[in-house]
């Protein structure tokens, strides 16, 4: 198997939004993006929509950058959960980086995907 030359992690929370609260959720999306824009370890960040479902597509240089992001948007994530239901959360990355996250995220129902080969440019 090819060696892994990547420390990046990605997080994918999925939301089910009540139709009458979609505009409110979109307002929170704007706040999330504004809060995340200047995080030095954030590689990409954005929301994708399929009707009343949303996915936050986000990637970080490493596990430490993701933990910094959580410190930055924790209050916003709590507010988003008052508007919409989180239906699934996925974390992706190499095991050494995921190991940094398992304890701080132990209370969340996350599906962990371990990357074992690949690269990042």
PDB file of C-alpha atoms in Angstrom:
ATOM      1  CA  UNK A   1       0.000   0.000   0.000  1.00  0.00           C
ATOM      2  CA  UNK A   2       1.223   3.526  -0.757  1.00  0.00           C
ATOM      3  CA  UNK A   3       2.543   5.648   2.085  1.00  0.00           C
ATOM      4  CA  UNK A   4       0.364   8.345   3.589  1.00  0.00           C
ATOM      5  CA  UNK A   5       1.697  11.876   3.166  1.00  0.00           C
ATOM      6  CA  UNK A   6      -1.201  13.852   4.600  1.00  0.00           C
ATOM      7  CA  UNK A   7      -2.092  15.150   8.058  1.00  0.00           C
ATOM      8  CA  UNK A   8      -5.400  16.672   6.960  1.00  0.00           C
ATOM      9  CA  UNK A   9      -8.724  15.904   8.599  1.00  0.00           C
ATOM     10  CA  UNK A  10     -12.207  16.593   7.352  1.00  0.00           C
ATOM     11  CA  UNK A  11     -15.471  16.784   9.240  1.00  0.00           C
ATOM     12  CA  UNK A  12     -18.925  16.326   7.735  1.00  0.00           C
ATOM     13  CA  UNK A  13     -21.951  17.126   9.889  1.00  0.00           C
ATOM     14  CA  UNK A  14     -25.312  16.570   8.180  1.00  0.00           C
ATOM     15  CA  UNK A  15     -28.388  18.570   9.202  1.00  0.00           C
ATOM     16  CA  UNK A  16     -32.126  18.055   8.700  1.00  0.00           C
ATOM     17  CA  UNK A  17     -33.773  21.470   8.722  1.00  0.00           C
ATOM     18  CA  UNK A  18     -37.480  22.004   9.392  1.00  0.00           C
ATOM     19  CA  UNK A  19     -38.844  23.734   6.264  1.00  0.00           C
ATOM     20  CA  UNK A  20     -40.115  26.703   8.271  1.00  0.00           C
ATOM     21  CA  UNK A  21     -36.599  27.314   9.681  1.00  0.00           C
ATOM     22  CA  UNK A  22     -34.530  27.152   6.486  1.00  0.00           C
ATOM     23  CA  UNK A  23     -34.073  30.927   6.319  1.00  0.00           C
ATOM     24  CA  UNK A  24     -32.954  30.966   9.967  1.00  0.00           C
ATOM     25  CA  UNK A  25     -30.451  28.181   9.251  1.00  0.00           C
ATOM     26  CA  UNK A  26     -29.089  30.078   6.242  1.00  0.00           C
ATOM     27  CA  UNK A  27     -28.454  33.027   8.561  1.00  0.00           C
ATOM     28  CA  UNK A  28     -26.420  30.767  10.830  1.00  0.00           C
ATOM     29  CA  UNK A  29     -24.483  29.502   7.805  1.00  0.00           C
ATOM     30  CA  UNK A  30     -23.402  33.078   7.084  1.00  0.00           C
ATOM     31  CA  UNK A  31     -22.208  33.394  10.700  1.00  0.00           C
ATOM     32  CA  UNK A  32     -20.318  30.076  10.509  1.00  0.00           C
ATOM     33  CA  UNK A  33     -18.512  31.111   7.330  1.00  0.00           C
ATOM     34  CA  UNK A  34     -17.631  34.546   8.720  1.00  0.00           C
ATOM     35  CA  UNK A  35     -16.298  33.015  11.951  1.00  0.00           C
ATOM     36  CA  UNK A  36     -14.227  30.403  10.117  1.00  0.00           C
ATOM     37  CA  UNK A  37     -12.777  32.552   7.323  1.00  0.00           C
ATOM     38  CA  UNK A  38      -9.671  33.648   9.226  1.00  0.00           C
ATOM     39  CA  UNK A  39      -8.778  30.322  10.861  1.00  0.00           C
ATOM     40  CA  UNK A  40      -5.211  29.640   9.683  1.00  0.00           C
ATOM     41  CA  UNK A  41      -5.586  25.835   9.769  1.00  0.00           C
ATOM     42  CA  UNK A  42      -8.833  25.704   7.790  1.00  0.00           C
ATOM     43  CA  UNK A  43      -8.238  24.458   4.241  1.00  0.00           C
ATOM     44  CA  UNK A  44     -11.843  24.705   3.018  1.00  0.00           C
ATOM     45  CA  UNK A  45     -15.248  25.349   4.519  1.00  0.00           C
ATOM     46  CA  UNK A  46     -18.736  25.583   3.101  1.00  0.00           C
ATOM     47  CA  UNK A  47     -22.304  24.350   3.270  1.00  0.00           C
ATOM     48  CA  UNK A  48     -24.039  22.241   0.637  1.00  0.00           C
ATOM     49  CA  UNK A  49     -27.833  21.958   0.450  1.00  0.00           C
ATOM     50  CA  UNK A  50     -30.300  19.410  -0.860  1.00  0.00           C
ATOM     51  CA  UNK A  51     -33.737  20.854  -0.130  1.00  0.00           C
ATOM     52  CA  UNK A  52     -34.173  20.789   3.647  1.00  0.00           C
ATOM     53  CA  UNK A  53     -30.898  18.933   4.231  1.00  0.00           C
ATOM     54  CA  UNK A  54     -27.500  20.538   4.679  1.00  0.00           C
ATOM     55  CA  UNK A  55     -23.937  19.286   4.861  1.00  0.00           C
ATOM     56  CA  UNK A  56     -21.044  21.323   6.194  1.00  0.00           C
ATOM     57  CA  UNK A  57     -18.025  20.373   4.072  1.00  0.00           C
ATOM     58  CA  UNK A  58     -14.896  21.326   5.989  1.00  0.00           C
ATOM     59  CA  UNK A  59     -11.219  20.414   6.010  1.00  0.00           C
ATOM     60  CA  UNK A  60      -8.282  21.260   8.261  1.00  0.00           C
ATOM     61  CA  UNK A  61      -4.497  21.009   8.125  1.00  0.00           C
ATOM     62  CA  UNK A  62      -4.503  18.570  11.064  1.00  0.00           C
ATOM     63  CA  UNK A  63      -6.359  17.545  14.203  1.00  0.00           C
ATOM     64  CA  UNK A  64      -5.098  20.548  16.162  1.00  0.00           C
ATOM     65  CA  UNK A  65      -6.541  22.928  13.565  1.00  0.00           C
ATOM     66  CA  UNK A  66      -9.913  21.194  13.883  1.00  0.00           C
ATOM     67  CA  UNK A  67      -9.832  21.543  17.684  1.00  0.00           C
ATOM     68  CA  UNK A  68      -9.089  25.266  17.246  1.00  0.00           C
ATOM     69  CA  UNK A  69     -12.102  25.473  14.936  1.00  0.00           C
ATOM     70  CA  UNK A  70     -14.327  23.854  17.561  1.00  0.00           C
ATOM     71  CA  UNK A  71     -13.223  26.443  20.105  1.00  0.00           C
ATOM     72  CA  UNK A  72     -14.089  29.134  17.590  1.00  0.00           C
ATOM     73  CA  UNK A  73     -17.574  27.945  16.542  1.00  0.00           C
ATOM     74  CA  UNK A  74     -18.810  25.885  19.500  1.00  0.00           C
ATOM     75  CA  UNK A  75     -21.509  28.397  20.408  1.00  0.00           C
ATOM     76  CA  UNK A  76     -22.686  28.575  16.790  1.00  0.00           C
ATOM     77  CA  UNK A  77     -22.851  24.774  16.552  1.00  0.00           C
ATOM     78  CA  UNK A  78     -25.037  24.716  19.675  1.00  0.00           C
ATOM     79  CA  UNK A  79     -27.334  27.331  18.104  1.00  0.00           C
ATOM     80  CA  UNK A  80     -27.513  25.351  14.849  1.00  0.00           C
ATOM     81  CA  UNK A  81     -28.668  22.291  16.806  1.00  0.00           C
ATOM     82  CA  UNK A  82     -31.554  24.361  18.191  1.00  0.00           C
ATOM     83  CA  UNK A  83     -32.673  25.102  14.626  1.00  0.00           C
ATOM     84  CA  UNK A  84     -31.912  21.793  12.874  1.00  0.00           C
ATOM     85  CA  UNK A  85     -31.269  18.167  13.773  1.00  0.00           C
ATOM     86  CA  UNK A  86     -27.806  16.721  13.244  1.00  0.00           C
ATOM     87  CA  UNK A  87     -28.507  13.411  11.496  1.00  0.00           C
ATOM     88  CA  UNK A  88     -24.935  12.209  10.983  1.00  0.00           C
ATOM     89  CA  UNK A  89     -21.376  13.288  11.707  1.00  0.00           C
ATOM     90  CA  UNK A  90     -18.311  11.885   9.966  1.00  0.00           C
ATOM     91  CA  UNK A  91     -14.646  12.506  10.710  1.00  0.00           C
ATOM     92  CA  UNK A  92     -12.015  11.556   8.117  1.00  0.00           C
ATOM     93  CA  UNK A  93      -8.241  11.480   8.384  1.00  0.00           C
ATOM     94  CA  UNK A  94      -5.081   9.558   9.256  1.00  0.00           C
ATOM     95  CA  UNK A  95      -5.140   7.761  12.599  1.00  0.00           C
ATOM     96  CA  UNK A  96      -2.431   9.864  14.300  1.00  0.00           C
ATOM     97  CA  UNK A  97      -4.577  12.972  13.716  1.00  0.00           C
ATOM     98  CA  UNK A  98      -7.861  11.263  14.594  1.00  0.00           C
ATOM     99  CA  UNK A  99      -6.279  10.091  17.860  1.00  0.00           C
ATOM    100  CA  UNK A 100      -6.008  13.761  18.876  1.00  0.00           C
ATOM    101  CA  UNK A 101      -9.779  14.119  18.416  1.00  0.00           C
ATOM    102  CA  UNK A 102     -11.277  10.959  19.873  1.00  0.00           C
ATOM    103  CA  UNK A 103     -11.224  12.047  23.521  1.00  0.00           C
ATOM    104  CA  UNK A 104     -12.393  15.668  23.009  1.00  0.00           C
ATOM    105  CA  UNK A 105     -15.226  14.412  20.747  1.00  0.00           C
ATOM    106  CA  UNK A 106     -16.101  11.281  22.754  1.00  0.00           C
ATOM    107  CA  UNK A 107     -19.568  12.583  23.670  1.00  0.00           C
ATOM    108  CA  UNK A 108     -20.574  12.978  20.014  1.00  0.00           C
ATOM    109  CA  UNK A 109     -21.962  10.206  17.829  1.00  0.00           C
ATOM    110  CA  UNK A 110     -19.307  10.413  15.108  1.00  0.00           C
ATOM    111  CA  UNK A 111     -18.541   7.844  12.417  1.00  0.00           C
ATOM    112  CA  UNK A 112     -14.742   7.686  12.112  1.00  0.00           C
ATOM    113  CA  UNK A 113     -13.107   7.003   8.742  1.00  0.00           C
ATOM    114  CA  UNK A 114      -9.376   6.206   8.908  1.00  0.00           C
ATOM    115  CA  UNK A 115      -7.295   7.250   5.915  1.00  0.00           C
ATOM    116  CA  UNK A 116      -4.450   4.829   5.312  1.00  0.00           C
ATOM    117  CA  UNK A 117      -2.915   6.053   2.061  1.00  0.00           C
ATOM    118  CA  UNK A 118      -2.885   9.139  -0.105  1.00  0.00           C
ATOM    119  CA  UNK A 119      -1.395  12.609  -0.409  1.00  0.00           C
ATOM    120  CA  UNK A 120      -2.302  16.278  -0.368  1.00  0.00           C
ATOM    121  CA  UNK A 121      -0.792  18.966  -2.588  1.00  0.00           C
TER     122      UNK A 121
END
